[in-house]
Coordinates of C-alpha atoms in Angstrom, one line a residue:
M1 CA 187.2 110.0 -60.6
K2 CA 189.0 108.5 -63.5
K3 CA 189.8 110.6 -66.6
T4 CA 192.1 110.5 -69.5
A5 CA 194.7 113.3 -70.1
A6 CA 193.0 114.0 -73.4
W7 CA 189.6 114.7 -71.7
L8 CA 191.3 116.9 -69.0
V9 CA 193.1 118.9 -71.7
R10 CA 189.9 119.5 -73.6
H11 CA 188.2 120.6 -70.3
A12 CA 191.0 123.0 -69.5
L13 CA 191.1 124.5 -73.0
E14 CA 187.4 125.1 -72.9
Q15 CA 187.8 126.8 -69.5
V16 CA 190.3 129.4 -70.8
G17 CA 188.2 130.2 -73.8
V18 CA 190.0 128.5 -76.7
R19 CA 187.8 128.7 -79.8
Y20 CA 190.0 127.0 -82.4
T21 CA 193.0 124.7 -82.5
F22 CA 195.2 124.2 -85.4
G23 CA 197.4 121.3 -86.3
I24 CA 197.7 117.7 -87.7
P25 CA 196.7 114.6 -85.7
G26 CA 199.2 111.7 -85.3
V27 CA 199.5 108.6 -83.1
H28 CA 200.8 110.8 -80.2
N29 CA 197.9 113.2 -80.0
I30 CA 195.0 111.2 -81.7
E31 CA 193.2 111.0 -78.3
V32 CA 193.2 114.7 -77.9
Y33 CA 191.8 115.2 -81.3
D34 CA 189.0 112.7 -80.6
E35 CA 188.1 114.8 -77.5
L36 CA 188.3 118.1 -79.5
G37 CA 185.9 116.6 -82.1
Q38 CA 183.3 116.3 -79.3
S39 CA 183.8 119.8 -77.9
K40 CA 180.8 122.2 -78.3
S41 CA 183.0 125.3 -78.0
I42 CA 186.3 124.4 -79.7
E43 CA 186.7 123.8 -83.4
P44 CA 189.8 121.8 -84.4
I45 CA 191.2 122.9 -87.8
L46 CA 193.3 120.6 -90.0
V47 CA 196.2 122.4 -91.7
T48 CA 198.6 121.3 -94.4
H49 CA 201.7 122.1 -92.4
E50 CA 202.4 122.8 -88.7
M51 CA 204.3 126.0 -89.5
C52 CA 201.0 127.3 -90.9
A53 CA 199.2 126.1 -87.8
A54 CA 201.3 128.3 -85.6
F55 CA 200.8 131.3 -87.9
M56 CA 197.1 130.7 -87.8
A57 CA 197.1 130.5 -84.0
D58 CA 199.2 133.7 -84.0
A59 CA 196.5 135.5 -86.1
I60 CA 193.7 134.3 -83.8
S61 CA 195.5 135.8 -80.8
R62 CA 196.1 139.1 -82.6
T63 CA 192.6 139.6 -83.9
T64 CA 190.3 138.0 -81.2
D65 CA 189.9 137.7 -77.5
S66 CA 190.7 134.0 -77.6
I67 CA 194.2 132.6 -77.4
G68 CA 195.6 130.9 -80.5
T69 CA 196.3 127.2 -79.8
I70 CA 198.1 124.5 -81.8
V71 CA 197.8 120.8 -81.1
I72 CA 200.7 119.0 -82.8
V73 CA 202.7 115.8 -82.9
P74 CA 206.0 115.6 -81.0
A75 CA 209.4 116.2 -82.7
A76 CA 208.6 116.9 -86.4
G77 CA 205.4 118.8 -85.5
V78 CA 207.4 120.9 -83.0
T79 CA 210.2 121.7 -85.4
H80 CA 207.8 122.4 -88.3
A81 CA 205.8 124.8 -86.0
A82 CA 208.9 126.4 -84.5
S83 CA 208.9 129.2 -87.1
G84 CA 205.5 130.3 -86.0
I85 CA 206.2 129.8 -82.3
G86 CA 209.4 131.9 -82.7
E87 CA 207.4 134.7 -84.4
A88 CA 204.9 134.8 -81.6
F89 CA 207.7 134.8 -79.1
L90 CA 209.6 137.8 -80.5
D91 CA 206.4 139.7 -81.5
G92 CA 204.8 139.2 -78.0
I93 CA 201.8 137.2 -79.2
P94 CA 200.1 134.7 -76.7
M95 CA 199.9 131.1 -77.9
L96 CA 199.3 127.7 -76.4
V97 CA 201.3 124.8 -77.8
I98 CA 200.0 121.4 -76.9
A99 CA 202.4 118.7 -78.2
G100 CA 202.1 115.0 -77.9
G101 CA 205.0 113.1 -76.2
I102 CA 206.5 109.7 -76.2
R103 CA 205.1 107.0 -73.9
T104 CA 206.4 107.2 -70.3
D105 CA 205.1 103.7 -69.3
L106 CA 207.6 101.9 -71.5
D107 CA 211.2 101.2 -70.5
K108 CA 212.3 101.3 -74.1
R109 CA 214.6 103.7 -75.8
F110 CA 214.4 105.0 -79.4
Q111 CA 210.7 105.4 -79.5
L112 CA 209.2 107.2 -82.4
H113 CA 209.7 111.0 -82.1
D114 CA 212.1 110.5 -79.2
V115 CA 213.9 113.8 -79.0
D116 CA 214.1 116.4 -76.3
Q117 CA 211.5 118.7 -77.8
R118 CA 211.3 120.8 -74.6
A119 CA 215.0 121.8 -75.1
I120 CA 214.2 122.7 -78.7
V121 CA 211.3 125.0 -77.9
A122 CA 212.7 126.4 -74.6
P123 CA 214.3 129.5 -76.2
L124 CA 211.1 130.3 -78.0
A125 CA 208.6 130.0 -75.1
R126 CA 207.6 131.9 -71.9
S127 CA 206.9 128.5 -70.2
V128 CA 207.8 124.9 -71.0
L129 CA 206.0 122.1 -69.1
K130 CA 205.7 118.4 -69.2
V131 CA 202.7 116.5 -67.7
D132 CA 203.7 113.6 -65.4
D133 CA 200.5 113.2 -63.3
Y134 CA 196.8 113.3 -64.1
D135 CA 196.1 115.7 -61.3
D136 CA 198.5 118.2 -62.7
I137 CA 197.0 118.5 -66.2
V138 CA 194.2 121.0 -65.7
P139 CA 196.2 123.3 -63.4
M140 CA 199.2 123.0 -65.8
V141 CA 197.1 124.2 -68.7
F142 CA 195.9 127.1 -66.6
D143 CA 199.4 128.0 -65.6
A144 CA 200.5 127.9 -69.3
F145 CA 197.7 130.2 -70.2
E146 CA 198.7 132.6 -67.5
A147 CA 202.3 132.5 -68.6
A148 CA 201.3 133.1 -72.3
T149 CA 199.0 136.1 -71.5
A150 CA 200.5 137.7 -68.3
S151 CA 203.1 140.5 -68.5
E152 CA 204.7 140.3 -72.0
P153 CA 202.8 137.7 -73.9
G154 CA 204.3 134.8 -75.8
P155 CA 204.0 131.0 -76.4
A156 CA 203.6 128.5 -73.6
F157 CA 204.4 124.8 -74.3
I158 CA 203.0 121.6 -72.8
E159 CA 204.2 118.1 -73.6
L160 CA 201.5 115.5 -73.1
P161 CA 202.7 111.9 -73.1
A162 CA 200.7 109.5 -75.3
N163 CA 200.0 107.0 -72.6
L164 CA 198.3 109.5 -70.3
Q165 CA 196.0 110.4 -73.2
M166 CA 195.0 106.9 -73.9
F167 CA 194.5 105.5 -70.4
K168 CA 192.4 106.8 -67.6
G169 CA 194.0 107.8 -64.3
D170 CA 192.8 108.9 -60.9
V171 CA 191.9 112.6 -60.5
R172 CA 191.0 114.1 -57.2
S173 CA 189.3 117.2 -58.7
V174 CA 188.7 119.0 -62.0
P175 CA 189.0 122.7 -61.2
N176 CA 187.4 125.5 -63.2
Y177 CA 189.6 128.4 -64.3
Q178 CA 189.8 131.5 -62.1
P179 CA 191.7 134.3 -63.7
V180 CA 194.6 135.8 -61.8
R181 CA 193.9 139.5 -61.3
E182 CA 196.7 141.8 -60.2
R183 CA 196.3 145.4 -59.3
P184 CA 199.4 147.3 -60.5
E185 CA 200.8 150.0 -58.4
L186 CA 201.5 153.3 -60.2
D187 CA 204.8 155.1 -59.8
E188 CA 203.3 158.5 -59.1
I189 CA 206.7 160.3 -59.1
A190 CA 207.7 158.9 -62.5
L191 CA 204.3 159.7 -64.0
D192 CA 204.6 163.3 -62.7
H193 CA 208.1 163.6 -64.2
A194 CA 206.9 162.2 -67.5
A195 CA 204.0 164.6 -67.7
E196 CA 206.4 167.5 -66.9
L197 CA 208.8 166.6 -69.6
L198 CA 206.1 166.2 -72.3
A199 CA 204.1 169.3 -71.3
T200 CA 207.1 171.6 -71.3
A201 CA 208.6 170.3 -74.6
E202 CA 208.4 172.6 -77.6
R203 CA 208.1 169.8 -80.1
P204 CA 206.9 166.6 -78.4
A205 CA 206.1 163.4 -80.5
L206 CA 204.8 159.9 -80.0
F207 CA 206.2 156.6 -81.1
V208 CA 203.7 153.7 -80.6
G209 CA 204.0 150.0 -81.1
W210 CA 201.9 146.8 -80.8
G211 CA 201.9 147.1 -77.0
S212 CA 199.8 150.3 -77.2
R213 CA 196.9 148.9 -79.3
N214 CA 194.6 148.4 -76.3
A215 CA 195.1 151.9 -75.1
S216 CA 194.4 153.6 -78.5
A217 CA 191.8 156.0 -77.2
A218 CA 194.1 157.4 -74.5
V219 CA 197.0 157.5 -76.9
E220 CA 195.0 159.6 -79.3
A221 CA 193.9 161.9 -76.5
V222 CA 197.6 162.4 -75.5
A223 CA 198.6 163.2 -79.1
E224 CA 195.8 165.7 -79.5
L225 CA 196.5 167.3 -76.2
L226 CA 200.1 167.8 -77.0
A227 CA 199.5 168.5 -80.7
A228 CA 202.2 165.8 -81.3
P229 CA 202.8 163.8 -84.4
V230 CA 202.5 160.1 -84.0
A231 CA 204.7 157.5 -85.8
T232 CA 204.2 153.7 -85.4
T233 CA 206.3 150.6 -85.6
L234 CA 205.6 148.1 -88.4
Q235 CA 203.7 145.8 -86.1
G236 CA 201.9 148.8 -84.5
L237 CA 200.6 150.2 -87.8
A238 CA 197.0 149.8 -86.6
A239 CA 197.7 150.9 -83.0
F240 CA 197.1 154.5 -84.1
P241 CA 194.6 155.0 -86.9
G242 CA 196.2 155.9 -90.2
D243 CA 193.4 158.3 -91.1
H244 CA 194.0 160.4 -88.0
P245 CA 195.4 163.8 -89.0
L246 CA 198.4 163.4 -86.6
H247 CA 199.5 160.0 -87.9
V248 CA 202.7 160.3 -89.9
G249 CA 203.5 156.7 -90.9
M250 CA 206.0 153.9 -89.9
G251 CA 209.1 155.1 -88.1
F252 CA 210.6 158.6 -87.9
G253 CA 214.3 158.3 -88.9
P254 CA 216.1 158.3 -92.2
S255 CA 214.1 155.2 -93.3
A256 CA 210.7 156.9 -92.8
V257 CA 208.4 158.7 -95.3
P258 CA 208.6 162.5 -95.7
A259 CA 205.6 163.1 -93.4
A260 CA 207.4 161.5 -90.5
L261 CA 210.8 163.0 -91.2
N262 CA 209.4 166.5 -91.4
A263 CA 207.0 166.2 -88.5
F264 CA 209.7 164.8 -86.2
S265 CA 212.3 167.3 -87.2
G266 CA 213.4 169.1 -84.0
C267 CA 211.6 166.7 -81.7
D268 CA 212.8 167.5 -78.2
A269 CA 210.6 165.0 -76.2
L270 CA 209.4 161.5 -77.2
L271 CA 206.7 159.4 -75.6
A272 CA 207.3 155.7 -76.7
I273 CA 204.6 153.3 -75.9
G274 CA 204.7 149.5 -76.4
T275 CA 207.8 149.4 -78.6
R276 CA 211.2 147.9 -78.1
F277 CA 213.0 150.2 -80.5
A278 CA 214.0 147.1 -82.4
E279 CA 215.8 147.0 -85.7
I280 CA 212.9 147.3 -88.2
A281 CA 211.1 149.9 -86.2
T282 CA 214.2 152.1 -86.0
G283 CA 215.4 151.5 -89.6
S284 CA 218.4 149.6 -88.4
Y285 CA 218.8 151.9 -85.4
G286 CA 219.0 155.0 -87.6
V287 CA 216.6 157.1 -85.5
K288 CA 217.8 160.0 -83.3
V289 CA 215.9 159.8 -80.0
P290 CA 215.9 162.9 -77.8
E291 CA 217.2 162.8 -74.3
A292 CA 213.7 163.5 -73.0
L293 CA 212.5 160.0 -73.7
V294 CA 209.5 158.7 -71.7
H295 CA 209.3 154.9 -72.4
I296 CA 206.3 152.8 -71.5
D297 CA 206.5 149.0 -72.0
I298 CA 205.1 146.0 -70.2
N299 CA 208.6 144.4 -70.2
S300 CA 210.9 146.4 -68.0
D301 CA 214.0 144.8 -69.7
V302 CA 213.0 146.6 -72.9
I303 CA 213.2 150.1 -71.4
G304 CA 216.6 151.6 -71.9
A305 CA 217.9 148.6 -73.8
N306 CA 218.7 150.6 -77.0
Y307 CA 218.0 154.2 -76.1
P308 CA 218.3 155.6 -72.6
A309 CA 215.0 156.7 -71.1
A310 CA 214.7 159.9 -69.0
V311 CA 211.6 158.4 -67.5
A312 CA 211.0 154.6 -67.3
L313 CA 207.4 153.5 -66.9
P314 CA 207.3 149.7 -66.9
G315 CA 203.8 148.3 -67.0
D316 CA 200.6 147.9 -69.0
A317 CA 199.8 150.7 -71.4
T318 CA 196.1 150.4 -70.7
V319 CA 196.8 151.5 -67.2
L320 CA 199.8 153.9 -67.6
V321 CA 198.6 155.9 -70.6
P322 CA 195.3 157.0 -69.0
A323 CA 197.2 157.9 -65.8
L324 CA 199.7 159.9 -67.8
L325 CA 196.9 161.6 -69.7
E326 CA 195.2 162.7 -66.5
R327 CA 198.4 164.4 -65.3
L328 CA 199.0 166.0 -68.7
R329 CA 195.5 167.6 -68.7
A330 CA 196.3 169.2 -65.4
K331 CA 199.6 170.7 -66.8
V332 CA 198.8 171.6 -70.4
G333 CA 195.5 173.5 -70.0
K334 CA 194.3 174.6 -73.4
P335 CA 195.5 172.2 -76.1
P336 CA 197.6 173.9 -78.8
D337 CA 196.3 174.2 -82.3
V338 CA 196.9 171.1 -84.4
A339 CA 195.6 172.5 -87.7
T340 CA 199.0 173.7 -89.1
L341 CA 200.8 170.4 -88.2
A342 CA 197.9 168.3 -89.6
E343 CA 197.8 170.3 -92.8
S344 CA 201.6 169.8 -93.3
I345 CA 201.3 166.0 -92.6
A346 CA 198.5 165.7 -95.1
E347 CA 200.4 167.6 -97.8
D348 CA 203.5 165.5 -97.3
K349 CA 201.4 162.3 -97.5
A350 CA 199.7 163.4 -100.7
E351 CA 203.0 164.5 -102.3
Y352 CA 204.6 161.1 -101.5
L353 CA 201.7 159.2 -103.0
N354 CA 201.8 161.4 -106.1
E355 CA 205.5 160.6 -106.5
W356 CA 204.6 156.9 -106.7
L357 CA 201.7 157.5 -109.0
A358 CA 203.9 159.5 -111.4
H359 CA 206.5 156.7 -111.5
D360 CA 206.6 154.9 -114.9
S361 CA 205.9 151.3 -114.2
G362 CA 205.7 150.3 -117.8
D363 CA 203.4 147.4 -118.4
R364 CA 203.4 146.3 -114.8
V365 CA 201.4 147.4 -111.8
N366 CA 202.4 150.6 -110.0
P367 CA 202.3 150.0 -106.2
G368 CA 200.9 153.5 -105.7
V369 CA 198.0 152.7 -108.1
F370 CA 197.4 149.4 -106.4
F371 CA 197.3 150.6 -102.8
R372 CA 195.2 153.7 -103.6
A373 CA 192.6 151.4 -105.3
L374 CA 192.7 148.8 -102.5
R375 CA 192.2 151.4 -99.8
A376 CA 189.2 152.9 -101.6
A377 CA 187.6 149.4 -102.0
L378 CA 188.0 148.2 -98.5
D379 CA 185.9 149.0 -95.5
D380 CA 187.5 150.9 -92.7
E381 CA 187.3 147.8 -90.5
A382 CA 189.2 145.6 -92.9
V383 CA 192.0 143.4 -91.8
V384 CA 195.2 143.7 -93.8
V385 CA 197.8 140.9 -93.4
A386 CA 201.3 141.3 -94.9
D387 CA 204.2 138.8 -95.2
D388 CA 207.9 139.5 -94.9
G389 CA 209.5 141.1 -98.0
N390 CA 209.6 144.2 -100.1
H391 CA 205.8 144.3 -100.2
T392 CA 205.8 144.7 -96.4
F393 CA 207.3 148.2 -96.6
L394 CA 205.2 149.2 -99.6
T395 CA 202.2 148.3 -97.5
A396 CA 203.5 150.2 -94.6
E397 CA 204.2 153.3 -96.7
L398 CA 201.2 153.3 -99.0
M399 CA 198.3 151.5 -97.2
P400 CA 196.9 153.5 -94.3
I401 CA 195.0 151.3 -91.8
H402 CA 191.9 153.2 -90.8
R403 CA 190.2 153.4 -87.5
G404 CA 188.7 150.1 -86.6
G405 CA 190.9 148.2 -89.0
M406 CA 193.6 145.7 -88.1
Y407 CA 197.1 145.1 -89.5
L408 CA 199.1 141.9 -89.0
S409 CA 202.7 141.2 -90.1
P410 CA 205.7 139.2 -88.9
S411 CA 208.1 141.7 -87.4
D412 CA 211.1 140.9 -85.1
F413 CA 211.3 137.2 -86.0
N414 CA 210.6 138.3 -89.6
C415 CA 209.5 135.0 -90.9
M416 CA 208.4 134.5 -94.5
G417 CA 205.3 132.4 -95.1
Y418 CA 203.1 134.2 -92.5
C419 CA 200.6 135.9 -94.7
V420 CA 198.5 133.1 -96.2
P421 CA 197.8 131.1 -93.0
A422 CA 197.3 134.2 -90.9
T423 CA 194.8 135.6 -93.5
I424 CA 192.9 132.4 -93.5
A425 CA 192.6 132.2 -89.7
T426 CA 191.6 135.8 -89.5
R427 CA 188.8 135.2 -92.0
L428 CA 187.7 132.2 -90.1
A429 CA 187.3 134.3 -87.0
H430 CA 185.9 137.3 -88.7
P431 CA 183.6 136.1 -91.5
A432 CA 181.8 139.5 -91.9
L433 CA 185.0 141.6 -92.5
H434 CA 187.1 142.2 -95.5
V435 CA 190.3 140.2 -94.9
V436 CA 193.1 140.6 -97.4
G437 CA 196.7 139.4 -97.6
I438 CA 199.6 141.1 -99.3
C439 CA 202.2 138.5 -100.1
G440 CA 205.4 138.3 -102.1
D441 CA 205.7 135.4 -104.5
G442 CA 208.6 133.9 -102.6
A443 CA 206.7 134.0 -99.3
F444 CA 203.7 132.6 -101.0
L445 CA 205.6 129.6 -102.2
M446 CA 206.3 128.7 -98.5
S447 CA 202.7 128.4 -97.4
G448 CA 200.4 129.0 -100.4
T449 CA 199.1 125.4 -100.2
E450 CA 197.1 126.4 -97.1
L451 CA 194.6 128.0 -99.5
A452 CA 193.3 124.4 -99.8
T453 CA 192.3 124.7 -96.2
A454 CA 190.5 128.0 -96.9
A455 CA 188.7 126.4 -99.9
A456 CA 187.7 123.3 -97.9
R457 CA 186.1 125.6 -95.3
D458 CA 184.5 128.1 -97.6
L459 CA 186.6 131.0 -96.3
G460 CA 186.5 134.0 -98.6
C461 CA 189.9 135.6 -98.0
V462 CA 191.8 137.4 -100.7
I463 CA 195.6 136.9 -101.2
F464 CA 197.3 139.5 -103.5
V465 CA 200.5 137.9 -104.6
F466 CA 203.1 140.5 -105.6
N467 CA 204.7 138.6 -108.5
D468 CA 208.0 139.8 -109.8
G469 CA 209.8 136.5 -110.0
E470 CA 212.4 137.4 -107.4
L471 CA 213.0 137.5 -103.7
S472 CA 212.9 141.2 -104.2
Q473 CA 213.9 142.6 -100.9
I474 CA 217.2 140.7 -101.0
A475 CA 217.6 141.0 -104.8
Q476 CA 217.5 144.8 -104.3
A477 CA 220.0 144.5 -101.5
Q478 CA 222.3 142.5 -103.9
E479 CA 221.9 144.8 -106.9
L480 CA 223.9 147.8 -105.8
P481 CA 226.9 146.3 -103.9
Y482 CA 227.2 143.0 -105.9
N483 CA 225.6 143.6 -109.3
R484 CA 224.6 139.9 -108.9
K485 CA 221.4 138.1 -108.0
T486 CA 222.6 134.9 -106.3
C487 CA 219.7 132.6 -105.3
T488 CA 217.1 135.3 -105.4
V489 CA 215.5 134.6 -108.8
L490 CA 212.5 132.3 -108.4
P491 CA 211.4 129.5 -110.7
G492 CA 208.5 130.5 -112.9
I493 CA 205.1 129.6 -111.3
N494 CA 201.8 129.2 -113.1
F495 CA 199.6 130.9 -110.4
R496 CA 196.4 130.2 -112.4
A497 CA 197.1 126.5 -112.3
F498 CA 198.1 126.8 -108.6
A499 CA 194.8 128.4 -107.7
E500 CA 192.9 125.8 -109.6
A501 CA 194.7 123.0 -107.8
V502 CA 193.9 124.3 -104.3
G503 CA 190.3 125.3 -105.1
A504 CA 190.8 129.1 -105.2
H505 CA 189.5 131.6 -107.6
Y506 CA 192.2 133.2 -109.8
V507 CA 192.3 136.9 -110.8
A508 CA 195.0 138.2 -113.2
M509 CA 196.3 141.8 -112.5
P510 CA 198.9 142.4 -115.2
D511 CA 198.9 146.2 -115.4
N512 CA 197.5 149.4 -114.0
A513 CA 194.4 149.2 -116.2
S514 CA 193.4 145.9 -114.5
V515 CA 193.8 147.0 -110.9
E516 CA 190.3 148.4 -110.0
Q517 CA 188.4 145.7 -111.8
G518 CA 190.6 143.0 -110.4
I519 CA 190.1 144.2 -106.8
E520 CA 186.4 144.4 -107.3
E521 CA 186.2 140.9 -108.7
A522 CA 188.4 139.5 -105.9
L523 CA 186.2 141.1 -103.2
R524 CA 183.0 140.0 -104.9
V525 CA 184.1 136.3 -105.1
A526 CA 185.4 136.4 -101.5
A527 CA 182.0 137.6 -100.4
E528 CA 180.6 134.4 -101.9
N529 CA 182.9 132.5 -99.4
R530 CA 185.6 131.4 -101.8
P531 CA 189.3 132.1 -101.4
V532 CA 190.9 134.2 -104.1
L533 CA 194.4 134.4 -105.5
V534 CA 195.2 137.6 -107.3
D535 CA 198.3 137.5 -109.5
V536 CA 199.7 141.1 -109.2
R537 CA 202.4 141.7 -111.8
V538 CA 204.0 144.3 -109.6
D539 CA 206.7 146.8 -110.5
Y540 CA 209.5 146.9 -107.9
S541 CA 211.8 149.3 -109.8
R542 CA 211.2 152.1 -107.4
R543 CA 212.5 151.5 -103.9
T544 CA 210.7 152.3 -100.7
R545 CA 212.0 154.9 -98.3
F546 CA 212.6 152.2 -95.8
T547 CA 214.9 150.3 -98.1
D548 CA 216.9 153.3 -99.2
G549 CA 217.1 154.8 -95.8
T550 CA 218.2 151.5 -94.1
V551 CA 220.9 150.9 -96.8
R552 CA 222.3 154.4 -96.2
T553 CA 222.2 154.0 -92.4
N554 CA 224.2 150.8 -92.6
L555 CA 226.7 152.1 -95.1
E556 CA 227.4 155.2 -93.0
R557 CA 228.0 152.9 -90.1
F558 CA 231.0 151.2 -91.9
D559 CA 234.4 152.5 -91.2
A560 CA 236.1 154.4 -94.1
R561 CA 238.1 151.4 -95.3
N562 CA 235.2 149.0 -95.6
R563 CA 232.9 151.7 -97.0
L564 CA 235.5 152.3 -99.7
R565 CA 235.8 148.6 -100.3
F566 CA 232.1 148.1 -100.8
I567 CA 231.7 151.1 -103.0
G568 CA 234.7 150.2 -105.1
R569 CA 233.5 146.6 -105.6
A570 CA 230.1 147.9 -106.6
L571 CA 231.5 150.4 -109.2
W572 CA 233.9 147.7 -110.6
R573 CA 231.1 145.2 -111.1
K574 CA 228.9 147.9 -112.6
I575 CA 231.6 148.5 -115.2
T576 CA 232.7 145.0 -115.9
G577 CA 229.3 143.3 -115.5

């Protein structure tokens, strides 16, 4: 039979269950878009920028059982999308990247978009492929899908030359997708050793990341069986429900909130699940990890990379945690009482929130007041999307993600601009849920125009823009050591006019008195399928525990000479201005 590459790609994407594609058509992928427009199961979504396309695909992979997919032009489309591809790569998020390619039937150099895009994307992808033959196209998409979803997930890239899309070629067969199913072998000895360490510990604890999210029921059972406090990574905030009495918050070292610091004090055995112990999760590596570390992760290279593991359990948490739970039940017998620990955690959380509520924010919005009101207004199943910035850690410390809810945030790649497109894509996939974004004003300026896409598609998402006029996370980092704010003060933006320009509803939230009414209005308008921009005049004068703890951790790491130099410069500039 004769088929175009565009038709074959559409068939393959339908076979692996792609529901949406995101991108911008151009002369090098126009045929693929024509085929997608005829698909009964795939909806192609036009975006304003390919960076946003990649963030939207990322959100689809995080919140649905479909793989996020982008269809982009070569060269510029690839470099624009690279931020989102890189975020997915370091955060372990599956993604298919279908890029057009220059014509291979011409013997001419310097074609439009003629760069080695595979070399550009290679460090950011699990697999990089180029189509040369029609018969390879469908199997190649299937292979890319397997590479993106098997073991540690990530992006897979396929370059599709324009001429193969335009012209038909001979195809011997058009296969259907057959998933590759592997039965993992369990390391019985390691599992027994892990159970022994945890069962005999006096103060065991759990540290869970994104990789544990699909094993949440078993993780909860382990925590309850051991009466162990549970901390999460930033990306794993929803991997263990924030309303569970053993949940202590993000992290457990000097950068963590009091509930975590106190609950983890004296921890003599730690079960880490689906975490790399990366910089943000550990507060710049400030955590103290006990020798009795049991580490579960799907990527064997992660285990022992930053902290030595007494027991290494490489593999899928959905398999290993239930197996570990079974052995723990045989060893622990009657579970210890969790009431005392749970009461202490609850008291610490309440006290910390009260500290924020007591803080004088003047005529601006107190973050504690805002997040208390937002949590009360949202359903338990709500999706909360944060960007990268000071607001990220406020959200982590003050906004518990309840059972059934989801939390999305850029983590290890730490890319600003994530929130708006990810919130839009999540609302697209989950029209019945509350979907809200928490975004700094600097991050909003990177991708806020994507609200035009939400308006065009009647997507009722809410973006709360924390507006303080600065790149606050870095401005705070500059304030103490430099007494300067170089390139961190933003130009004044009329957010009301911006909302009007992109077709979003505008809500002003200038002070504490406006918080509850503003949230109610935003959710009401969003329920009418209209995007909402809420201008939150936030007060950032009080620092998060994460910021203070991480600054101290890094300062203590300096040698005496450099520590004195930094402190001396800070004092001198404080005096002289």
